[in-house]
Short mmCIF file of C-alpha atoms in Angstrom, two decimals:
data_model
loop_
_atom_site.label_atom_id
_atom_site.label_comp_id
_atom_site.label_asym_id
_atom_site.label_seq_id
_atom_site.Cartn_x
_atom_site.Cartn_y
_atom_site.Cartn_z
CA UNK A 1 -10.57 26.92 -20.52
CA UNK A 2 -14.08 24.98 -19.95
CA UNK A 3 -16.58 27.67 -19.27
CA UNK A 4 -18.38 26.89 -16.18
CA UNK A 5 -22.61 26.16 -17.27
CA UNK A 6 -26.01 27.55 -15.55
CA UNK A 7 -25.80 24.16 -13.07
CA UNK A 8 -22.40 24.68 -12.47
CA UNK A 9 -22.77 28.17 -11.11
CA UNK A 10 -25.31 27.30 -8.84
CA UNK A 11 -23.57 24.73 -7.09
CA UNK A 12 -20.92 26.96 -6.54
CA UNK A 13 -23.03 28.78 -4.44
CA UNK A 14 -22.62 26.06 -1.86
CA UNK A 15 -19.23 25.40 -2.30
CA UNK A 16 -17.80 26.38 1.73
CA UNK A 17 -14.64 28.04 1.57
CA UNK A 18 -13.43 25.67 3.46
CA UNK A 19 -13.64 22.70 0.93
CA UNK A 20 -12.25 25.09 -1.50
CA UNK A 21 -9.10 25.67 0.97
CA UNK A 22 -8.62 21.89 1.42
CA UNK A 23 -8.65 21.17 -2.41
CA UNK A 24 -6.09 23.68 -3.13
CA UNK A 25 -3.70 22.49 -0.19
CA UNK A 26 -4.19 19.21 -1.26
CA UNK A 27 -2.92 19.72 -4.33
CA UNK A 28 0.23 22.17 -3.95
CA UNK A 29 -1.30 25.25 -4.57
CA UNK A 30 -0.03 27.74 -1.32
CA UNK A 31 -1.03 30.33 0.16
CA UNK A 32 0.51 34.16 -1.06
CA UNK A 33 -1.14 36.80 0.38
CA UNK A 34 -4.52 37.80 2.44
CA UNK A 35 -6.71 40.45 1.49
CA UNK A 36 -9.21 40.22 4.09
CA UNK A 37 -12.32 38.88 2.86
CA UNK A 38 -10.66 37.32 0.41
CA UNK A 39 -7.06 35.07 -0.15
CA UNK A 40 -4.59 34.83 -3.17
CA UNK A 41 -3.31 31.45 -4.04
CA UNK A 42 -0.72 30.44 -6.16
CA UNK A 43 0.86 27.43 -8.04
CA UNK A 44 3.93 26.77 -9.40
CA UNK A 45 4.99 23.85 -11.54
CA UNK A 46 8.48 22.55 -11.89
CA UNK A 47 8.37 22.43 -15.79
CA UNK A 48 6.89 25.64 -16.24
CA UNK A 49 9.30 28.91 -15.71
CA UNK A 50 6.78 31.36 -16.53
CA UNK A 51 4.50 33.34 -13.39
CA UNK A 52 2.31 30.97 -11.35
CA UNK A 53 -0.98 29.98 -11.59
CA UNK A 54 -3.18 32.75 -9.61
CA UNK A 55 -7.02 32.54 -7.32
CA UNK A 56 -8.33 34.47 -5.46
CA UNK A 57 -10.15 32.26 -2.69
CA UNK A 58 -13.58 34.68 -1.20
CA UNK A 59 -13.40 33.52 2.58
CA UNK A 60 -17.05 34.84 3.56
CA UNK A 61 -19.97 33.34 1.88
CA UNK A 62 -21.97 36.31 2.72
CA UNK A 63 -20.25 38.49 0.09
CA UNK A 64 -22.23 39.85 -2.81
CA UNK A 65 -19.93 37.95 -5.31
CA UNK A 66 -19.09 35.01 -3.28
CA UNK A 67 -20.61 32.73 -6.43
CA UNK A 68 -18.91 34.81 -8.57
CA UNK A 69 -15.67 33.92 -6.72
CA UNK A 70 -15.86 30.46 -7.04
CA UNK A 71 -16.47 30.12 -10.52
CA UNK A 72 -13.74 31.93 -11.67
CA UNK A 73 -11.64 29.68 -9.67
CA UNK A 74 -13.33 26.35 -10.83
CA UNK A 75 -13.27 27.80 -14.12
CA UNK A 76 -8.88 28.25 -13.68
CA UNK A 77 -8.47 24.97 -11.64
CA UNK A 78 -10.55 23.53 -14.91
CA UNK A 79 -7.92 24.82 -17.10
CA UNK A 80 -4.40 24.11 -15.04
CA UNK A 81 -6.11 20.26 -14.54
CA UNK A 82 -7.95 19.73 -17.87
CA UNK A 83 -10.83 19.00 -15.97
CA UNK A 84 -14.63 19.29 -16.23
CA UNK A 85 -15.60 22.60 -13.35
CA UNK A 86 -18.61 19.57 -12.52
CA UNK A 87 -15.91 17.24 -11.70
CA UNK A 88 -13.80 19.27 -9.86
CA UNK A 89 -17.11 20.76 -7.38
CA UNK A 90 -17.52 17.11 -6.72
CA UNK A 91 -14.08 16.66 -5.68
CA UNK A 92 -14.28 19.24 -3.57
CA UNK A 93 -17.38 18.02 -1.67
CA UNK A 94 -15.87 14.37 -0.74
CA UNK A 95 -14.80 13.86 2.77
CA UNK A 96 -11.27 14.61 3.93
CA UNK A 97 -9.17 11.65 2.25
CA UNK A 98 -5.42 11.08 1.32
CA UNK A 99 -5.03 10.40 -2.39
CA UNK A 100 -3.05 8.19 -4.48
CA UNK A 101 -2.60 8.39 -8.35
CA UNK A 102 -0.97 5.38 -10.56
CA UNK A 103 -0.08 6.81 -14.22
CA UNK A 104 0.26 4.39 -16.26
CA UNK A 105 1.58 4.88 -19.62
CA UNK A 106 0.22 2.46 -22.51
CA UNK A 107 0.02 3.36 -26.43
CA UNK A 108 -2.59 4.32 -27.56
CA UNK A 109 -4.96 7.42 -27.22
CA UNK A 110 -4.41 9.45 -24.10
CA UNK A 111 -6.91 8.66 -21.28
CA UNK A 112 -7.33 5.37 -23.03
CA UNK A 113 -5.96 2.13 -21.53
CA UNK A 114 -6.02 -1.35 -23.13
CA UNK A 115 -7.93 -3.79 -21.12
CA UNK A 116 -5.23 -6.12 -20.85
CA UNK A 117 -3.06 -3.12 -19.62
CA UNK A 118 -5.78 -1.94 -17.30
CA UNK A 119 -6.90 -5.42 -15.30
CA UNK A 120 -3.27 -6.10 -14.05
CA UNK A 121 -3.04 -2.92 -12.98
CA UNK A 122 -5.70 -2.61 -10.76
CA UNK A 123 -4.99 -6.15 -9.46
CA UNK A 124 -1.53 -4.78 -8.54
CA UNK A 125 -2.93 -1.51 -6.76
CA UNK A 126 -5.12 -3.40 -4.69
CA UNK A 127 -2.20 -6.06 -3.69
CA UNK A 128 -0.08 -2.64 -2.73
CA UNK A 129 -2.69 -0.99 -0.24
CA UNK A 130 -3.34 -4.52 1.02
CA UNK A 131 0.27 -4.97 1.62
CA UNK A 132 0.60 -1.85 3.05
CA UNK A 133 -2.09 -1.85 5.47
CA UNK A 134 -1.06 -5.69 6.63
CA UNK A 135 2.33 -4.10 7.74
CA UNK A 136 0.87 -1.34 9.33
CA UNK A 137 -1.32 -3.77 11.53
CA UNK A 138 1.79 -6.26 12.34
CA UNK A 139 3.46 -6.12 15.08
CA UNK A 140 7.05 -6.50 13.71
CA UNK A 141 8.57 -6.60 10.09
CA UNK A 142 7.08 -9.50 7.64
CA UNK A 143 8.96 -9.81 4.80
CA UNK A 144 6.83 -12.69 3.55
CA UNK A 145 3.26 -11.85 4.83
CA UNK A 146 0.22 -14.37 5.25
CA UNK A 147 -2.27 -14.90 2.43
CA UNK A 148 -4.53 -14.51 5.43
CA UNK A 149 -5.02 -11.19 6.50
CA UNK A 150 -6.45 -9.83 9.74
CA UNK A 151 -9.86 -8.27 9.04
CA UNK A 152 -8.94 -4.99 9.72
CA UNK A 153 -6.78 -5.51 6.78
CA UNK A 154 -9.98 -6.60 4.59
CA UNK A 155 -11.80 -3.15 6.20
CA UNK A 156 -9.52 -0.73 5.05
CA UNK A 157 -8.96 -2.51 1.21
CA UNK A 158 -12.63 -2.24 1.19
CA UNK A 159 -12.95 1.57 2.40
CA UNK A 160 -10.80 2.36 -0.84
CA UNK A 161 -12.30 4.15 -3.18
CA UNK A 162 -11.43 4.35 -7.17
CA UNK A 163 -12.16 8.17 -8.79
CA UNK A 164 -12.64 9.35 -12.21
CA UNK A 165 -9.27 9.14 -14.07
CA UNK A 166 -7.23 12.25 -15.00
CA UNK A 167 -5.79 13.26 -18.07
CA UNK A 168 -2.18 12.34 -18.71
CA UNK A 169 -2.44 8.69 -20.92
CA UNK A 170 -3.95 6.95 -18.04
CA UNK A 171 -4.18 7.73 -14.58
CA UNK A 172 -5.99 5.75 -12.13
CA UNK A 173 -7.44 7.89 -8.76
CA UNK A 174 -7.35 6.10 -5.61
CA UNK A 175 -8.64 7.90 -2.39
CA UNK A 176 -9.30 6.43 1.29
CA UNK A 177 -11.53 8.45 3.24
CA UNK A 178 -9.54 9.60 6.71
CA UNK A 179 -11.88 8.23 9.77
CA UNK A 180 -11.49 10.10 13.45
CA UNK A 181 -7.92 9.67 14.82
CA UNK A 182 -7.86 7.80 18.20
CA UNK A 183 -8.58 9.46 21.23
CA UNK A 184 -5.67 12.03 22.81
CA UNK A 185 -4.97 11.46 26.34
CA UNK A 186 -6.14 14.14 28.98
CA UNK A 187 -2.52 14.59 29.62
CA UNK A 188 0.09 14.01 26.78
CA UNK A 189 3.43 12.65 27.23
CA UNK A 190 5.37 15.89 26.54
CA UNK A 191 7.22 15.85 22.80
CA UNK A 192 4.43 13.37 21.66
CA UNK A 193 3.33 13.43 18.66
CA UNK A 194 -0.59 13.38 18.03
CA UNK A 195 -1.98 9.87 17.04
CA UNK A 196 -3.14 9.46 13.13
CA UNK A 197 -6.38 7.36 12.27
CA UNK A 198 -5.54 4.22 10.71
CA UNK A 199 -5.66 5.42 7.44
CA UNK A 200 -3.48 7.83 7.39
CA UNK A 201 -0.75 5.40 9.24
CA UNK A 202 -1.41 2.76 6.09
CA UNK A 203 -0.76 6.30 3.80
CA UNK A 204 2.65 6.60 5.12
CA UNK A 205 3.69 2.69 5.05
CA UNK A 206 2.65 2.34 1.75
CA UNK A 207 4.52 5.54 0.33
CA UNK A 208 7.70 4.58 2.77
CA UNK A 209 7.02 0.90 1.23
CA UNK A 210 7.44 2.70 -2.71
CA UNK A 211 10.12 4.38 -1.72
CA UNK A 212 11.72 2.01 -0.37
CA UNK A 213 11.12 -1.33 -3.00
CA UNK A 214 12.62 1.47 -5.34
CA UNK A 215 15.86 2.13 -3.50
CA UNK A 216 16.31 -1.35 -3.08
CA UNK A 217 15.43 -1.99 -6.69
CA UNK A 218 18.17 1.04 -8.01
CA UNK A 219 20.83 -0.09 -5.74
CA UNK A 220 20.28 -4.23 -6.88
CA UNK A 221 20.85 -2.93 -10.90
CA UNK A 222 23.83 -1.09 -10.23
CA UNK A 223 25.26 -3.56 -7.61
CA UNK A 224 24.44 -6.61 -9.30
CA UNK A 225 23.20 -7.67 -5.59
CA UNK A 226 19.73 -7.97 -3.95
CA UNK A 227 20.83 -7.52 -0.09
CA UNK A 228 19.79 -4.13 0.08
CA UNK A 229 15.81 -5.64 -0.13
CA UNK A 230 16.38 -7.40 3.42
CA UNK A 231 17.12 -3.96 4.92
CA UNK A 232 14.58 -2.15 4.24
CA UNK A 233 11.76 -4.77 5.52
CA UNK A 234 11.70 -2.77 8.60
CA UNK A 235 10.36 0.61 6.49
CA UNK A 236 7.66 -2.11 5.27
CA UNK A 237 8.97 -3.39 2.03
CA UNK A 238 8.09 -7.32 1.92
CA UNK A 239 8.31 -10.17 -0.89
CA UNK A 240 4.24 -8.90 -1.54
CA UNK A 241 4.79 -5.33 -1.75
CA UNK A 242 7.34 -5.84 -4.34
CA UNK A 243 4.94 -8.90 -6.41
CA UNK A 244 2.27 -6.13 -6.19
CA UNK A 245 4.74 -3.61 -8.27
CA UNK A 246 5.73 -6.28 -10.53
CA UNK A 247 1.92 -6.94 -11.34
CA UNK A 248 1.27 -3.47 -11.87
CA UNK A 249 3.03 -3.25 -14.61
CA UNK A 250 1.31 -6.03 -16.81
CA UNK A 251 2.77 -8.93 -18.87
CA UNK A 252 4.15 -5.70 -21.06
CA UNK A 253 6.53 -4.42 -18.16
CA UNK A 254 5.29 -1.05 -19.17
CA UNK A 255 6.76 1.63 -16.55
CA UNK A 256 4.34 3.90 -14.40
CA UNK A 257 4.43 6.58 -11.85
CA UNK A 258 2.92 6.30 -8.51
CA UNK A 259 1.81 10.15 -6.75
CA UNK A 260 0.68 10.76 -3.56
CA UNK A 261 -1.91 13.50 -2.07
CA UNK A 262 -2.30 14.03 1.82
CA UNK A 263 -5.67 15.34 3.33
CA UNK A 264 -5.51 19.12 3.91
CA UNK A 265 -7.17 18.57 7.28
CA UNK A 266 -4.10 16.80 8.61
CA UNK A 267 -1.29 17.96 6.49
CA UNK A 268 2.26 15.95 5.81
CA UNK A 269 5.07 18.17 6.69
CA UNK A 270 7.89 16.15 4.62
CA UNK A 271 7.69 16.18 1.10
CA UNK A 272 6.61 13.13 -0.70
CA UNK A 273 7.83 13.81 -4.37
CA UNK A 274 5.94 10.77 -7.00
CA UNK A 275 7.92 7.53 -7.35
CA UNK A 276 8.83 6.31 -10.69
CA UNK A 277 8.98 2.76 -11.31
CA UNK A 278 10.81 2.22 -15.11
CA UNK A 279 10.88 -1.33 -16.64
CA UNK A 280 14.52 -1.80 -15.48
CA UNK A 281 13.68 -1.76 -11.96
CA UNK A 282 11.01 -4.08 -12.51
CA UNK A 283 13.00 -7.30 -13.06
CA UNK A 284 14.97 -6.42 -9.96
CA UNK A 285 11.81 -6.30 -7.60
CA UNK A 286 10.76 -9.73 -8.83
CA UNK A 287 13.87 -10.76 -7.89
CA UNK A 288 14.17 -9.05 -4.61
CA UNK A 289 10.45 -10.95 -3.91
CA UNK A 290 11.90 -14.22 -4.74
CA UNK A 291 15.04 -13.71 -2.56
CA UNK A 292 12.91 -12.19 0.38
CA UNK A 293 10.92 -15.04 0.29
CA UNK A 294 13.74 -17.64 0.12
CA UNK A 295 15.55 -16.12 2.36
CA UNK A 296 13.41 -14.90 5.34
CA UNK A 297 10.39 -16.38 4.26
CA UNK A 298 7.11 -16.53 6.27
CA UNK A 299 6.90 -16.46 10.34
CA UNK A 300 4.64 -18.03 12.63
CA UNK A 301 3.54 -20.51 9.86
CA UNK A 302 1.40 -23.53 10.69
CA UNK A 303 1.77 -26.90 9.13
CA UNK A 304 -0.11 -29.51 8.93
CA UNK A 305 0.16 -33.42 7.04
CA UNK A 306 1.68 -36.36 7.41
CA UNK A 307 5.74 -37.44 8.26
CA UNK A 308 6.25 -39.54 4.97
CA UNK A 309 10.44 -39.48 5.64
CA UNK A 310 12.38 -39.83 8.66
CA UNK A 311 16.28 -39.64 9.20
CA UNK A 312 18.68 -39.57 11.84
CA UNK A 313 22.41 -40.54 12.08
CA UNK A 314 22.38 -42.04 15.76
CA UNK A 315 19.28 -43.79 17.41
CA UNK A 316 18.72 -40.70 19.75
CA UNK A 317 19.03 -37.18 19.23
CA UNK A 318 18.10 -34.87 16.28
CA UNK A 319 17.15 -35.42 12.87
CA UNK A 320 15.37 -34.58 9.40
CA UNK A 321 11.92 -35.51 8.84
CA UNK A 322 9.87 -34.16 5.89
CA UNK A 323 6.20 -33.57 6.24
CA UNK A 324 3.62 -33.68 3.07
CA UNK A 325 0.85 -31.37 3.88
CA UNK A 326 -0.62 -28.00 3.35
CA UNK A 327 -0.23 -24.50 5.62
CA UNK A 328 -3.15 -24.26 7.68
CA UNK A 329 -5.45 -20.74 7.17
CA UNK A 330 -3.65 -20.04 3.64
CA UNK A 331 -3.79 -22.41 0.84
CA UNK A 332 -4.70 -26.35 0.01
CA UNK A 333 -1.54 -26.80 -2.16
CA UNK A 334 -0.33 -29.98 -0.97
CA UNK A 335 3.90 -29.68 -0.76
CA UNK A 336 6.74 -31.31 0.87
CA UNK A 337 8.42 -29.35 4.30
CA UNK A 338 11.61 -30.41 5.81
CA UNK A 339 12.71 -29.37 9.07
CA UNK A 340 15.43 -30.85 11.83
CA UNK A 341 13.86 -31.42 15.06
CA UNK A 342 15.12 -32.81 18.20
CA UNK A 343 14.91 -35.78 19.89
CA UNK A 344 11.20 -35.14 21.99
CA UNK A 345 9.79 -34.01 18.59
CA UNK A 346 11.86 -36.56 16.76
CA UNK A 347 10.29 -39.13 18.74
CA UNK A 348 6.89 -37.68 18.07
CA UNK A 349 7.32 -37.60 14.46
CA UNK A 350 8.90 -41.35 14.46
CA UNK A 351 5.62 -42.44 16.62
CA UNK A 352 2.98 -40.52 14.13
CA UNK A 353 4.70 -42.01 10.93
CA UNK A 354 4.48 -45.66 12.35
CA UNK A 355 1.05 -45.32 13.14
CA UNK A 356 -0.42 -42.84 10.79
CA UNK A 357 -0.94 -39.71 12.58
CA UNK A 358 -1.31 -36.67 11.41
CA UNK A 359 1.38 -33.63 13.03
CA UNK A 360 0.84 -29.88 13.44
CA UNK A 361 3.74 -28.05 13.54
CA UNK A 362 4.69 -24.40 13.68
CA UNK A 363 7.07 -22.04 12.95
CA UNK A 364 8.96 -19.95 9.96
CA UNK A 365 8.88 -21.33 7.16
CA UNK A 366 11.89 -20.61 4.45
CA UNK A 367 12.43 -21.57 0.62
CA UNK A 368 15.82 -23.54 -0.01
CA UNK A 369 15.67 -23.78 -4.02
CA UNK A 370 12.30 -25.26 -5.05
CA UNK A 371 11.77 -26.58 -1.82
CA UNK A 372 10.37 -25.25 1.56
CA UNK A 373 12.03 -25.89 5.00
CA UNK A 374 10.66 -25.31 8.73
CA UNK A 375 13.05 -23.28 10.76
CA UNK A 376 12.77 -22.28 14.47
CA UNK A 377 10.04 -24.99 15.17
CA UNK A 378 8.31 -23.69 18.03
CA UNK A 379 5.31 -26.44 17.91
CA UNK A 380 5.39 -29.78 17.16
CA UNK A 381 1.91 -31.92 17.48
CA UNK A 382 0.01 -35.01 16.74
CA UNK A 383 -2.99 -35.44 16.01
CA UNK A 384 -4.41 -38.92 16.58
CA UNK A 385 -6.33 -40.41 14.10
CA UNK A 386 -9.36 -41.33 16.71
CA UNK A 387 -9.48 -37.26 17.18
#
């Protein structure tokens, strides 16, 4: 046990019990009995069979021995967490927030990571809360989603906040502070369920989004199939949810554990037990990426180059053209699309070829191999070279 020092004690002394209440909810200690001006608290750990883990929580700050109180219990939450009583007060004076902890497990000395281990790894987190929060803000499943993301996307990456690690080989702390849930209506639908501030809704996708990559990941080893990643894109797995897991992991393929925390001001009634990814799932999500984006690809894509190949087996009606280009608002790689269009847009295509037009055309775009076709075409456009 780290004995709690002069500086310590004093900042106890503004510790509300409040923030002391949301700490302890936050992280699975519960409530056992009341005593008035005072509450007992317990924990209880699933490898330990012995009696819990006991405080005693003063509820008035007016008592004699409220600073007392407090360091007793920073000096037992110091010894269940291995944690510095200074580190913990801080903790408990953040804003309300829902956590997220990525253990990683490298060799070495514990709480030491090896830089190479340690860059990847943070790339990969902030690919999964960008992932997650670009589902939350679509407005139907993407199973490929756009390198360019709306900017509420870019707010909330940047709201997220990185913590001191915790003992346990490596584990990176993650927090997003919880912002004012929308306005309630004067007069609620009845059975509806209070609105949750934007955070807290990219919180849930991106746990249900874990969850989910996993179960389709278990299910691909023992099948030997990866259909089971197409049906969970409506829960919010996608092709970049899955890349960000992958990455996570490093060029080792070292396993980790990803555990989640919910703000005690707006608790989470179902349980969210921590998600294990080992390295023989991780093969299987790269796979399930590849197949998600070969197979449903990217929707509402944008095109834009120059028809270099045109064929058709009659004079009119449909046919294949191939446009060299890039996709507009996402990348400069110059590559090849096919598509089949019909005659009107055939016709186009045939006219902007002879004379050196460039085309616009939009749509979802699909990977067939190593190269990328245009289905359900729902633009087709020149523009002139005078423009």
């Amino acid at each position: 046990m780290t004995a709690i020092t002069d500086a310590e004690f004093e900042q106890a002394a503004g510790t509300a019990p409040k923030a002391v209440l949301r700490y302890l909810r936050a992280r699975g200690w519960g409530f056992a009995r009341d005593f008035g001006r005072g509450q007992l608290w317990e924990l209880r750990t699933a490898d330990d069979h012995g009696p819990p883990f006991q405080v005693l929580v003063p509820m008035e700050r007016q008592v004699r021995d409220y600073q007392g109180r407090v360091a007793d219990l920073l000096e037992t939450l110091s010894a269940v967490e291995g944690r510095r009583p200074a580190e913990i007060l801080r903790e408990m004076s953040l804003p309300p927030a829902d956590w997220q902890y990525l253990r990683l497990a490298p060799p070495g000395p514990s709480g030491t990571a090896p830089l190479v281990d340690l860059v990847p790894a943070l790339a990969g987190l902030r690919d999964l809360m960008t992932a997650a929060a670009a589902a939350t803000v679509a407005t139907e499943p993407q199973p490929v989603q756009p390198a360019q993301k709306p900017q509420r996307v870019k707010d909330y990456v940047a709201s997220v906040r990185l913590d001191q690690t915790r003992v346990g080989s490596y584990v990176i702390a993650a927090h997003t502070p919880l912002s004012e849930p929308p306005a309630q209506p004067e007069l609620p639908l009845p059975d509806a369920l209070p609105q949750e501030p934007f955070e807290r809704l990219v919180s849930r996708r991106l746990y249900a989004g874990v969850v989910c990559a996993r179960q389709a990941a278990e299910r691909s080893v023992a099948g030997d199939s990866l259909d089971d990643f197409a049906r969970y894109v409506h829960a919010g797995l996608s092709a970049n949810l899955c890349e960000a897991l992958v990455r996570i992991a490093g060029e080792e393929r070292r396993g980790y554990r990803l555990s989640f925390a919910w703000s005690a001001d707006l608790p989470v009634e179902q349980s969210t037990p921590p998600v294990a990814i080992g390295q023989r799932l991780l093969e299987a999500l790269e796979e399930g990426a590849k197949d998600l984006r070969a197979r449903l690809g990217r929707r509402g894509v944008t095109v834009r180059g120059t028809v270099v190949r045109l064929r058709r087996d009659f004079p009119r009606g449909p046919g294949e053209v191939t446009v060299s280009g890039y996709l507009v608002d996402e990348d400069d790689r110059t590559r090849r699309v096919r598509m089949t269009l019909g005659r009107e847009h055939y016709d186009r295509a045939a006219l902007a070829h002879k004379e050196g037009h460039e085309v616009i055309v939009e749509g979802d775009l699909t990977a067939h191999g190593t190269a990328a076709r245009m289905e359900r075409v729902t633009g087709f456009h020149l523009q002139y070279v005078d423009d």
